[in-house]
PDB file of C-alpha atoms in Angstrom:
ATOM      1  CA  MET A 248     199.237 136.414 109.111  1.00 51.00           C
ATOM      2  CA  ARG A 249     197.681 139.778 108.400  1.00 57.00           C
ATOM      3  CA  ASP A 250     193.854 139.829 107.644  1.00 58.00           C
ATOM      4  CA  THR A 251     194.017 140.463 103.964  1.00 68.00           C
ATOM      5  CA  ARG A 252     191.953 139.478 100.983  1.00 69.00           C
ATOM      6  CA  GLU A 253     194.386 136.849 100.065  1.00 69.00           C
ATOM      7  CA  SER A 254     194.514 135.231 103.552  1.00 67.00           C
ATOM      8  CA  ARG A 255     190.707 135.091 103.668  1.00 69.00           C
ATOM      9  CA  LEU A 256     190.547 133.347 100.296  1.00 71.00           C
ATOM     10  CA  LEU A 257     193.183 130.971 101.332  1.00 71.00           C
ATOM     11  CA  LEU A 258     191.155 130.121 104.500  1.00 69.00           C
ATOM     12  CA  VAL A 259     187.904 129.609 102.462  1.00 68.00           C
ATOM     13  CA  LEU A 260     189.892 127.308 100.111  1.00 71.00           C
ATOM     14  CA  LEU A 261     191.330 125.211 102.866  1.00 70.00           C
ATOM     15  CA  VAL A 262     187.878 124.836 104.450  1.00 64.00           C
ATOM     16  CA  ALA A 263     186.383 123.818 101.183  1.00 66.00           C
ATOM     17  CA  ILE A 264     189.227 121.207 100.604  1.00 70.00           C
ATOM     18  CA  ALA A 265     188.776 119.852 104.190  1.00 62.00           C
ATOM     19  CA  PHE A 266     184.948 119.333 103.568  1.00 59.00           C
ATOM     20  CA  ALA A 267     185.605 117.680 100.180  1.00 62.00           C
ATOM     21  CA  LEU A 268     188.026 115.286 101.701  1.00 59.00           C
ATOM     22  CA  ILE A 269     185.713 114.365 104.566  1.00 57.00           C
ATOM     23  CA  THR A 270     182.872 113.859 101.986  1.00 56.00           C
ATOM     24  CA  VAL A 271     185.058 111.471  99.945  1.00 53.00           C
ATOM     25  CA  ASP A 272     186.184 109.593 102.995  1.00 52.00           C
ATOM     26  CA  ILE A 273     182.601 109.110 104.270  1.00 49.00           C
ATOM     27  CA  ARG A 274     181.266 107.957 100.923  1.00 54.00           C
ATOM     28  CA  GLY A 275     184.255 105.621 100.325  1.00 53.00           C
ATOM     29  CA  GLY A 276     183.603 103.625 103.610  1.00 48.00           C
ATOM     30  CA  GLU A 277     186.175 100.791 104.016  1.00 49.00           C
ATOM     31  CA  GLN A 278     187.358 101.354 100.453  1.00 55.00           C
ATOM     32  CA  SER A 279     188.102 105.079 100.967  1.00 53.00           C
ATOM     33  CA  PRO A 280     191.026 106.399  98.932  1.00 57.00           C
ATOM     34  CA  LEU A 281     192.258 108.055 102.197  1.00 52.00           C
ATOM     35  CA  ASP A 282     192.637 104.800 103.978  1.00 53.00           C
ATOM     36  CA  GLY A 283     196.228 104.571 103.184  1.00 56.00           C
ATOM     37  CA  ALA A 284     196.940 108.064 104.414  1.00 54.00           C
ATOM     38  CA  ARG A 285     194.961 107.246 107.614  1.00 48.00           C
ATOM     39  CA  GLN A 286     197.085 104.167 108.201  1.00 50.00           C
ATOM     40  CA  ALA A 287     200.298 106.089 107.683  1.00 51.00           C
ATOM     41  CA  ALA A 288     199.239 108.643 110.217  1.00 48.00           C
ATOM     42  CA  ALA A 289     198.290 105.865 112.687  1.00 44.00           C
ATOM     43  CA  SER A 290     201.717 104.370 112.360  1.00 48.00           C
ATOM     44  CA  ALA A 291     203.509 107.663 112.746  1.00 49.00           C
ATOM     45  CA  PHE A 292     201.468 108.972 115.723  1.00 45.00           C
ATOM     46  CA  GLY A 293     200.564 105.560 117.265  1.00 45.00           C
ATOM     47  CA  PRO A 294     203.424 105.425 119.694  1.00 54.00           C
ATOM     48  CA  VAL A 295     202.872 108.978 120.784  1.00 44.00           C
ATOM     49  CA  GLU A 296     199.219 108.276 121.252  1.00 43.00           C
ATOM     50  CA  SER A 297     199.965 105.235 123.407  1.00 46.00           C
ATOM     51  CA  GLY A 298     202.352 107.206 125.590  1.00 51.00           C
ATOM     52  CA  VAL A 299     199.917 110.066 126.015  1.00 42.00           C
ATOM     53  CA  ALA A 300     197.148 107.540 126.763  1.00 42.00           C
ATOM     54  CA  ARG A 301     199.169 106.163 129.558  1.00 48.00           C
ATOM     55  CA  VAL A 302     199.636 109.513 131.093  1.00 45.00           C
ATOM     56  CA  VAL A 303     196.156 110.790 130.586  1.00 42.00           C
ATOM     57  CA  ASN A 304     194.139 107.721 131.519  1.00 47.00           C
ATOM     58  CA  PRO A 305     194.683 107.973 135.288  1.00 46.00           C
ATOM     59  CA  VAL A 306     193.633 111.633 135.096  1.00 42.00           C
ATOM     60  CA  GLY A 307     190.629 110.757 133.008  1.00 45.00           C
ATOM     61  CA  ASN A 308     189.679 108.079 135.549  1.00 47.00           C
ATOM     62  CA  ALA A 309     189.937 110.486 138.372  1.00 42.00           C
ATOM     63  CA  VAL A 310     187.698 113.054 136.589  1.00 38.00           C
ATOM     64  CA  GLY A 311     185.160 110.356 135.800  1.00 44.00           C
ATOM     65  CA  ALA A 312     185.160 109.248 139.418  1.00 43.00           C
ATOM     66  CA  VAL A 313     184.311 112.842 140.447  1.00 40.00           C
ATOM     67  CA  ARG A 314     181.670 113.375 137.830  1.00 42.00           C
ATOM     68  CA  ASP A 315     179.883 110.075 138.611  1.00 45.00           C
ATOM     69  CA  SER A 316     179.789 110.633 142.418  1.00 44.00           C
ATOM     70  CA  GLY A 317     176.361 111.705 142.724  1.00 50.00           C
ATOM     71  CA  ALA A 318     174.278 111.634 145.924  1.00 49.00           C
ATOM     72  CA  ARG A 319     172.452 108.476 144.940  1.00 48.00           C
ATOM     73  CA  HIS A 320     175.304 106.569 143.681  1.00 55.00           C
ATOM     74  CA  ASN A 321     178.180 107.824 145.777  1.00 65.00           C
ATOM     75  CA  ARG A 322     178.622 104.778 147.827  1.00 59.00           C
ATOM     76  CA  ILE A 323     178.213 102.289 144.966  1.00 62.00           C
ATOM     77  CA  SER A 324     180.635 104.311 142.817  1.00 66.00           C
ATOM     78  CA  LYS A 325     183.290 104.317 145.594  1.00 64.00           C
ATOM     79  CA  LEU A 326     183.178 100.651 146.101  1.00 63.00           C
ATOM     80  CA  GLU A 327     183.360 100.012 142.312  1.00 62.00           C
ATOM     81  CA  HIS A 328     186.476 102.146 142.006  1.00 71.00           C
ATOM     82  CA  GLU A 329     188.137 100.643 145.065  1.00 61.00           C
ATOM     83  CA  ASN A 330     187.513  97.154 143.581  1.00 60.00           C
ATOM     84  CA  GLU A 331     188.891  98.096 140.140  1.00 66.00           C
ATOM     85  CA  ALA A 332     191.923  99.802 141.694  1.00 65.00           C
ATOM     86  CA  LEU A 333     192.564  96.688 143.831  1.00 56.00           C
ATOM     87  CA  LYS A 334     192.260  94.325 140.723  1.00 59.00           C
ATOM     88  CA  VAL A 335     194.655  96.603 138.763  1.00 61.00           C
ATOM     89  CA  LYS A 336     197.141  96.530 141.585  1.00 56.00           C
ATOM     90  CA  LEU A 337     196.890  92.785 142.025  1.00 54.00           C
ATOM     91  CA  GLY A 338     197.356  92.127 138.364  1.00 59.00           C
ATOM     92  CA  SER A 339     200.237  94.551 137.919  1.00 64.00           C
ATOM     93  CA  SER A 340     201.962  93.098 140.998  1.00 70.00           C
ATOM     94  CA  ASP A 341     201.621  89.484 139.632  1.00 71.00           C
ATOM     95  CA  ARG A 342     202.850  90.481 136.169  1.00 75.00           C
ATOM     96  CA  ASN A 343     205.839  92.428 137.596  1.00 80.00           C
ATOM     97  CA  ARG A 344     206.685  89.439 139.912  1.00 82.00           C
ATOM     98  CA  ASN A 345     206.665  87.087 136.887  1.00 84.00           C
ATOM     99  CA  ARG A 346     208.670  89.458 134.942  1.00 83.00           C
ATOM    100  CA  ALA A 347     211.275  89.848 137.752  1.00 86.00           C
ATOM    101  CA  ALA A 348     211.580  86.089 138.002  1.00 88.00           C
ATOM    102  CA  GLU A 349     212.103  85.729 134.256  1.00 90.00           C
ATOM    103  CA  LEU A 350     214.747  88.593 134.178  1.00 89.00           C
ATOM    104  CA  ASP A 351     216.435  86.946 137.109  1.00 91.00           C
ATOM    105  CA  LYS A 352     216.731  83.665 135.141  1.00 93.00           C
ATOM    106  CA  ILE A 353     218.002  85.588 132.135  1.00 93.00           C
ATOM    107  CA  LEU A 354     220.698  87.272 134.197  1.00 93.00           C
ATOM    108  CA  LYS A 355     221.890  83.939 135.738  1.00 93.00           C
ATOM    109  CA  THR A 356     222.158  82.432 132.377  1.00 94.00           C
ATOM    110  CA  ALA A 357     224.142  85.329 131.065  1.00 93.00           C
ATOM    111  CA  GLY A 358     226.278  85.353 134.131  1.00 94.00           C
ATOM    112  CA  THR A 359     227.110  81.770 133.741  1.00 95.00           C
ATOM    113  CA  GLY A 360     227.879  81.920 130.130  1.00 95.00           C
ATOM    114  CA  GLN A 361     229.642  85.327 130.415  1.00 95.00           C
ATOM    115  CA  TYR A 362     227.330  86.873 127.850  1.00 96.00           C
ATOM    116  CA  GLY A 363     226.810  90.579 127.651  1.00 94.00           C
ATOM    117  CA  ILE A 364     223.123  90.975 127.235  1.00 94.00           C
ATOM    118  CA  LYS A 365     220.628  93.803 126.608  1.00 94.00           C
ATOM    119  CA  GLY A 366     217.242  92.976 128.021  1.00 93.00           C
ATOM    120  CA  ALA A 367     214.050  93.546 125.874  1.00 94.00           C
ATOM    121  CA  GLN A 368     210.380  92.862 125.900  1.00 94.00           C
ATOM    122  CA  VAL A 369     208.369  91.108 123.168  1.00 95.00           C
ATOM    123  CA  ILE A 370     205.802  93.627 121.954  1.00 93.00           C
ATOM    124  CA  ALA A 371     204.441  91.831 118.852  1.00 92.00           C
ATOM    125  CA  ILE A 372     204.367  88.522 117.059  1.00 89.00           C
ATOM    126  CA  GLY A 373     204.645  88.104 113.268  1.00 81.00           C
ATOM    127  CA  SER A 374     206.291  90.628 110.977  1.00 56.00           C
ATOM    128  CA  ALA A 375     205.857  92.290 107.639  1.00 49.00           C
ATOM    129  CA  GLN A 376     208.908  90.424 106.323  1.00 52.00           C
ATOM    130  CA  GLY A 377     206.911  87.336 105.661  1.00 57.00           C
ATOM    131  CA  PHE A 378     208.505  85.117 108.266  1.00 52.00           C
ATOM    132  CA  SER A 379     206.027  82.683 109.955  1.00 74.00           C
ATOM    133  CA  TRP A 380     207.752  82.492 113.342  1.00 91.00           C
ATOM    134  CA  THR A 381     208.995  85.928 114.389  1.00 94.00           C
ATOM    135  CA  VAL A 382     208.601  88.472 117.324  1.00 94.00           C
ATOM    136  CA  THR A 383     209.199  92.116 117.683  1.00 95.00           C
ATOM    137  CA  ILE A 384     211.117  93.445 120.637  1.00 96.00           C
ATOM    138  CA  ASP A 385     211.275  96.867 121.985  1.00 94.00           C
ATOM    139  CA  ALA A 386     215.044  97.457 121.461  1.00 95.00           C
ATOM    140  CA  GLY A 387     216.892  98.621 118.396  1.00 96.00           C
ATOM    141  CA  THR A 388     220.006 100.472 117.225  1.00 96.00           C
ATOM    142  CA  ARG A 389     219.759 102.978 120.045  1.00 95.00           C
ATOM    143  CA  ASP A 390     220.238 100.206 122.527  1.00 93.00           C
ATOM    144  CA  GLY A 391     223.224  98.642 120.683  1.00 94.00           C
ATOM    145  CA  ILE A 392     221.199  95.957 118.858  1.00 96.00           C
ATOM    146  CA  ALA A 393     222.503  94.794 115.491  1.00 97.00           C
ATOM    147  CA  ARG A 394     221.473  92.200 112.990  1.00 97.00           C
ATOM    148  CA  ASP A 395     222.648  88.625 113.407  1.00 97.00           C
ATOM    149  CA  MET A 396     222.781  88.760 117.252  1.00 97.00           C
ATOM    150  CA  THR A 397     221.827  85.762 119.454  1.00 98.00           C
ATOM    151  CA  VAL A 398     218.609  86.091 121.402  1.00 98.00           C
ATOM    152  CA  LEU A 399     217.920  84.028 124.578  1.00 97.00           C
ATOM    153  CA  ASN A 400     216.013  83.891 127.716  1.00 96.00           C
ATOM    154  CA  GLY A 401     216.368  82.060 131.091  1.00 95.00           C
ATOM    155  CA  ASP A 402     215.649  78.657 129.442  1.00 96.00           C
ATOM    156  CA  GLY A 403     217.823  78.824 126.394  1.00 97.00           C
ATOM    157  CA  LEU A 404     218.044  79.788 122.732  1.00 98.00           C
ATOM    158  CA  VAL A 405     215.156  81.922 121.463  1.00 97.00           C
ATOM    159  CA  GLY A 406     216.335  82.907 117.969  1.00 97.00           C
ATOM    160  CA  ARG A 407     218.458  85.608 116.188  1.00 97.00           C
ATOM    161  CA  VAL A 408     218.034  89.183 115.178  1.00 97.00           C
ATOM    162  CA  THR A 409     217.185  89.623 111.546  1.00 95.00           C
ATOM    163  CA  THR A 410     216.144  93.286 111.082  1.00 95.00           C
ATOM    164  CA  VAL A 411     216.696  96.314 113.240  1.00 97.00           C
ATOM    165  CA  GLY A 412     215.072  99.681 113.490  1.00 96.00           C
ATOM    166  CA  THR A 413     215.906 102.602 115.750  1.00 96.00           C
ATOM    167  CA  ASP A 414     213.659 101.399 118.740  1.00 95.00           C
ATOM    168  CA  THR A 415     212.592  97.918 117.721  1.00 96.00           C
ATOM    169  CA  ALA A 416     214.005  94.698 116.152  1.00 96.00           C
ATOM    170  CA  THR A 417     212.626  91.561 114.573  1.00 95.00           C
ATOM    171  CA  VAL A 418     213.763  88.135 115.944  1.00 96.00           C
ATOM    172  CA  LEU A 419     213.510  84.973 113.955  1.00 95.00           C
ATOM    173  CA  LEU A 420     212.606  82.246 116.259  1.00 96.00           C
ATOM    174  CA  ALA A 421     214.289  78.811 116.361  1.00 96.00           C
ATOM    175  CA  ALA A 422     210.939  77.217 115.627  1.00 94.00           C
ATOM    176  CA  ASP A 423     210.818  78.754 112.111  1.00 94.00           C
ATOM    177  CA  PRO A 424     211.414  76.221 109.278  1.00 92.00           C
ATOM    178  CA  ASP A 425     214.047  78.627 107.824  1.00 92.00           C
ATOM    179  CA  PHE A 426     216.026  78.709 111.129  1.00 95.00           C
ATOM    180  CA  THR A 427     219.248  76.781 111.318  1.00 96.00           C
ATOM    181  CA  VAL A 428     221.835  76.694 114.057  1.00 97.00           C
ATOM    182  CA  GLY A 429     224.930  74.530 114.606  1.00 97.00           C
ATOM    183  CA  THR A 430     224.661  72.350 117.681  1.00 97.00           C
ATOM    184  CA  ARG A 431     226.983  70.258 120.038  1.00 97.00           C
ATOM    185  CA  MET A 432     225.911  67.374 122.164  1.00 97.00           C
ATOM    186  CA  GLU A 433     226.577  67.598 125.810  1.00 95.00           C
ATOM    187  CA  LYS A 434     229.735  65.567 126.917  1.00 89.00           C
ATOM    188  CA  THR A 435     230.140  63.664 123.577  1.00 92.00           C
ATOM    189  CA  ASN A 436     230.737  66.833 121.589  1.00 94.00           C
ATOM    190  CA  GLU A 437     228.931  65.381 118.618  1.00 96.00           C
ATOM    191  CA  ILE A 438     228.229  68.222 116.154  1.00 96.00           C
ATOM    192  CA  GLY A 439     225.137  68.864 114.061  1.00 96.00           C
ATOM    193  CA  PHE A 440     222.644  71.164 112.672  1.00 97.00           C
ATOM    194  CA  ALA A 441     219.154  72.082 114.133  1.00 97.00           C
ATOM    195  CA  ASN A 442     216.197  73.225 112.045  1.00 96.00           C
ATOM    196  CA  GLY A 443     212.867  74.539 113.237  1.00 95.00           C
ATOM    197  CA  GLN A 444     209.561  72.682 112.499  1.00 92.00           C
ATOM    198  CA  GLY A 445     207.016  75.045 113.685  1.00 86.00           C
ATOM    199  CA  VAL A 446     205.027  73.770 116.674  1.00 80.00           C
ATOM    200  CA  ARG A 447     206.845  70.508 116.490  1.00 81.00           C
ATOM    201  CA  SER A 448     210.245  69.673 117.969  1.00 91.00           C
ATOM    202  CA  LEU A 449     213.511  70.774 116.408  1.00 96.00           C
ATOM    203  CA  ARG A 450     215.062  68.444 113.855  1.00 96.00           C
ATOM    204  CA  VAL A 451     218.741  67.944 114.335  1.00 96.00           C
ATOM    205  CA  GLN A 452     221.123  66.195 111.866  1.00 95.00           C
ATOM    206  CA  LEU A 453     224.362  64.902 113.344  1.00 95.00           C
ATOM    207  CA  LEU A 454     227.254  64.598 111.149  1.00 94.00           C
ATOM    208  CA  ASN A 455     228.331  61.200 112.643  1.00 93.00           C
ATOM    209  CA  GLY A 456     225.821  58.593 111.503  1.00 90.00           C
ATOM    210  CA  LYS A 457     227.203  56.206 114.203  1.00 89.00           C
ATOM    211  CA  ALA A 458     226.966  58.490 117.052  1.00 91.00           C
ATOM    212  CA  ASN A 459     225.675  56.967 120.309  1.00 91.00           C
ATOM    213  CA  ILE A 460     222.747  59.109 121.272  1.00 93.00           C
ATOM    214  CA  LYS A 461     219.903  58.341 123.637  1.00 94.00           C
ATOM    215  CA  ARG A 462     216.640  60.115 124.780  1.00 94.00           C
ATOM    216  CA  GLY A 463     217.291  62.820 127.371  1.00 95.00           C
ATOM    217  CA  ASP A 464     220.649  63.860 125.959  1.00 96.00           C
ATOM    218  CA  ARG A 465     221.062  67.631 125.721  1.00 97.00           C
ATOM    219  CA  LEU A 466     222.383  70.127 123.223  1.00 97.00           C
ATOM    220  CA  VAL A 467     223.801  73.582 123.134  1.00 98.00           C
ATOM    221  CA  THR A 468     224.818  75.959 120.388  1.00 97.00           C
ATOM    222  CA  PHE A 469     228.087  75.294 118.710  1.00 96.00           C
ATOM    223  CA  GLY A 470     228.803  78.930 117.914  1.00 93.00           C
ATOM    224  CA  SER A 471     229.444  80.876 114.687  1.00 94.00           C
ATOM    225  CA  SER A 472     232.462  82.554 113.155  1.00 92.00           C
ATOM    226  CA  LYS A 473     233.122  85.759 115.085  1.00 91.00           C
ATOM    227  CA  ASP A 474     230.095  84.847 117.239  1.00 94.00           C
ATOM    228  CA  LYS A 475     227.434  85.940 114.703  1.00 93.00           C
ATOM    229  CA  PRO A 476     224.742  84.988 114.510  1.00 96.00           C
ATOM    230  CA  PHE A 477     225.235  82.552 117.365  1.00 97.00           C
ATOM    231  CA  VAL A 478     227.475  82.491 120.499  1.00 97.00           C
ATOM    232  CA  PRO A 479     228.488  79.112 121.790  1.00 97.00           C
ATOM    233  CA  GLY A 480     227.076  77.252 124.771  1.00 97.00           C
ATOM    234  CA  VAL A 481     223.438  78.468 124.794  1.00 98.00           C
ATOM    235  CA  PRO A 482     221.055  75.563 125.716  1.00 97.00           C
ATOM    236  CA  VAL A 483     218.986  74.323 122.847  1.00 97.00           C
ATOM    237  CA  GLY A 484     216.993  71.349 123.889  1.00 97.00           C
ATOM    238  CA  ARG A 485     216.635  67.774 124.936  1.00 97.00           C
ATOM    239  CA  VAL A 486     216.432  64.697 122.677  1.00 97.00           C
ATOM    240  CA  VAL A 487     213.183  63.014 122.505  1.00 96.00           C
ATOM    241  CA  LYS A 488     213.622  60.644 119.715  1.00 95.00           C
ATOM    242  CA  VAL A 489     216.544  59.044 117.890  1.00 94.00           C
ATOM    243  CA  GLU A 490     215.685  58.017 114.386  1.00 91.00           C
ATOM    244  CA  PRO A 491     217.185  54.811 112.848  1.00 87.00           C
ATOM    245  CA  SER A 492     220.386  55.591 110.921  1.00 79.00           C
ATOM    246  CA  ASN A 493     219.851  52.905 108.386  1.00 78.00           C
ATOM    247  CA  GLY A 494     223.511  53.076 107.421  1.00 76.00           C
ATOM    248  CA  ASP A 495     223.369  56.690 106.594  1.00 81.00           C
ATOM    249  CA  LEU A 496     226.462  58.964 106.961  1.00 86.00           C
ATOM    250  CA  THR A 497     224.316  61.244 109.238  1.00 88.00           C
ATOM    251  CA  ARG A 498     221.821  60.721 112.038  1.00 91.00           C
ATOM    252  CA  ASN A 499     218.616  62.510 112.638  1.00 94.00           C
ATOM    253  CA  LEU A 500     217.170  63.405 116.050  1.00 95.00           C
ATOM    254  CA  GLN A 501     213.973  65.004 117.369  1.00 96.00           C
ATOM    255  CA  VAL A 502     214.750  67.619 119.998  1.00 97.00           C
ATOM    256  CA  ARG A 503     212.319  69.329 122.370  1.00 96.00           C
ATOM    257  CA  PRO A 504     213.510  72.968 122.781  1.00 97.00           C
ATOM    258  CA  PHE A 505     214.003  74.316 126.213  1.00 96.00           C
ATOM    259  CA  VAL A 506     212.226  77.578 125.324  1.00 96.00           C
ATOM    260  CA  SER A 507     208.384  77.761 125.039  1.00 94.00           C
ATOM    261  CA  PHE A 508     208.043  79.951 122.064  1.00 93.00           C
ATOM    262  CA  SER A 509     204.354  80.600 122.788  1.00 89.00           C
ATOM    263  CA  GLN A 510     205.115  82.251 126.255  1.00 90.00           C
ATOM    264  CA  LEU A 511     207.811  84.709 125.302  1.00 93.00           C
ATOM    265  CA  ASP A 512     207.812  87.921 127.313  1.00 93.00           C
ATOM    266  CA  ILE A 513     211.200  89.043 128.468  1.00 93.00           C
ATOM    267  CA  VAL A 514     214.311  88.114 126.330  1.00 96.00           C
ATOM    268  CA  GLY A 515     218.027  89.045 126.364  1.00 95.00           C
ATOM    269  CA  VAL A 516     219.988  89.969 123.164  1.00 96.00           C
ATOM    270  CA  VAL A 517     223.709  89.015 123.423  1.00 96.00           C
ATOM    271  CA  VAL A 518     225.545  92.297 122.511  1.00 95.00           C
ATOM    272  CA  ALA A 519     228.844  90.963 123.795  1.00 95.00           C
ATOM    273  CA  PRO A 520     230.034  87.351 123.375  1.00 95.00           C
ATOM    274  CA  PRO A 521     231.847  85.425 125.934  1.00 95.00           C
ATOM    275  CA  ARG A 522     235.673  85.469 126.072  1.00 93.00           C
ATOM    276  CA  GLN A 523     235.821  81.730 125.925  1.00 94.00           C
ATOM    277  CA  ASP A 524     233.310  79.015 125.028  1.00 95.00           C
ATOM    278  CA  PRO A 525     231.297  78.214 128.125  1.00 95.00           C
ATOM    279  CA  ARG A 526     230.940  74.561 126.742  1.00 93.00           C
ATOM    280  CA  ASP A 527     228.170  72.874 128.911  1.00 94.00           C
ATOM    281  CA  THR A 528     228.349  75.164 131.926  1.00 95.00           C
ATOM    282  CA  VAL A 529     225.222  77.007 130.985  1.00 96.00           C
ATOM    283  CA  LEU A 530     223.081  73.815 131.064  1.00 95.00           C
ATOM    284  CA  PRO A 531     221.281  73.396 134.333  1.00 88.00           C
ATOM    285  CA  PRO A 532     222.430  70.476 136.482  1.00 85.00           C
ATOM    286  CA  ALA A 533     221.082  67.166 135.042  1.00 77.00           C
ATOM    287  CA  PRO A 534     218.385  65.607 137.226  1.00 72.00           C
ATOM    288  CA  ALA A 535     219.603  62.866 139.401  1.00 68.00           C
ATOM    289  CA  LYS A 536     218.694  59.396 138.406  1.00 67.00           C
ATOM    290  CA  PRO A 537     216.254  57.784 140.802  1.00 63.00           C
ATOM    291  CA  LYS A 538     217.769  55.220 143.120  1.00 66.00           C
ATOM    292  CA  PRO A 539     216.370  51.714 142.564  1.00 65.00           C
ATOM    293  CA  THR A 540     213.993  50.751 145.420  1.00 65.00           C
ATOM    294  CA  PRO A 541     215.398  47.717 147.268  1.00 64.00           C
ATOM    295  CA  THR A 542     213.247  44.616 146.938  1.00 62.00           C
ATOM    296  CA  VAL A 543     212.628  42.694 150.289  1.00 62.00           C
ATOM    297  CA  THR A 544     211.609  39.037 149.847  1.00 60.00           C
ATOM    298  CA  VAL A 545     209.848  37.435 152.795  1.00 61.00           C
ATOM    299  CA  THR A 546     209.884  33.753 153.036  1.00 63.00           C
ATOM    300  CA  ALA A 547     207.453  32.135 155.354  1.00 61.00           C
ATOM    301  CA  THR A 548     208.915  29.280 157.654  1.00 62.00           C
ATOM    302  CA  PRO A 549     206.882  26.845 159.717  1.00 61.00           C
ATOM    303  CA  SER A 550     206.819  27.686 163.442  1.00 58.00           C
ATOM    304  CA  ALA A 551     208.959  25.672 165.816  1.00 53.00           C
ATOM    305  CA  SER A 552     206.033  25.029 168.188  1.00 52.00           C
ATOM    306  CA  ALA A 553     203.965  23.549 165.476  1.00 52.00           C
ATOM    307  CA  SER A 554     204.102  19.761 165.060  1.00 52.00           C
ATOM    308  CA  PRO A 555     202.152  17.215 162.884  1.00 52.00           C
ATOM    309  CA  ARG A 556     199.258  15.480 164.571  1.00 53.00           C
ATOM    310  CA  SER A 557     199.470  11.719 164.867  1.00 45.00           C
TER     311      SER A 557
END
């Protein structure tokens, strides 16, 4: 731009507007009218800022180490940095080891059920959609994620995808009271519907009120039409209580889910359903029943050498 009278006037005007906005923002405090714009900017530039921070932090730490390495504190500073580096290394190693183990479990589950999955990480809990039991994962339409896809981990059913963005997606957890999934009992094939109950166990209503169910019986997903939102055969949970039928046409169960919803980290989104229903094959082998301990009864008999005294 040429240094003209108009350009100088424009520069003075922009500076005046900037100072005016700064004054309004400072006087407004937490109720500043610019708070909405600030939050919008944070949402837009937050991911970029996080990425830059991950790159710049190691450089900043290195510069800080050089700056603080004075003659008097050189030895202390060196030891402090070595300890911090060791802590970071150990912590990262443990975390990566746990994630690798979880991913291995997911891959085994997917391989057994013949599910095509896309791995993702849980990056947030809750959502703006008002659901009480949701998580956000770092995979979206760019990764082939679509609405109404089944989400699982190495233990079993996690939930289903409800909304999808370019790089993230929201998952409604099976613990949510609005969550419903068709279920099928292991071996007996009794069909029912499971509903979330928050921190409590799942509530399952079987269609057969006379079904013979006992504690410890296990359930898997029944599957949906065209495999959306649920593919068949995903482990759901284990029966912990069988409620009295009282002559009703249906029967209610309390089921403890296999998945711990408060410890979610790595999950798998089923992007390709199995070619055939895996039935109960994805369930882990049932624990063997303990063998009864043999009872040995010892009967005391009088000794042959013993004789009554006269």
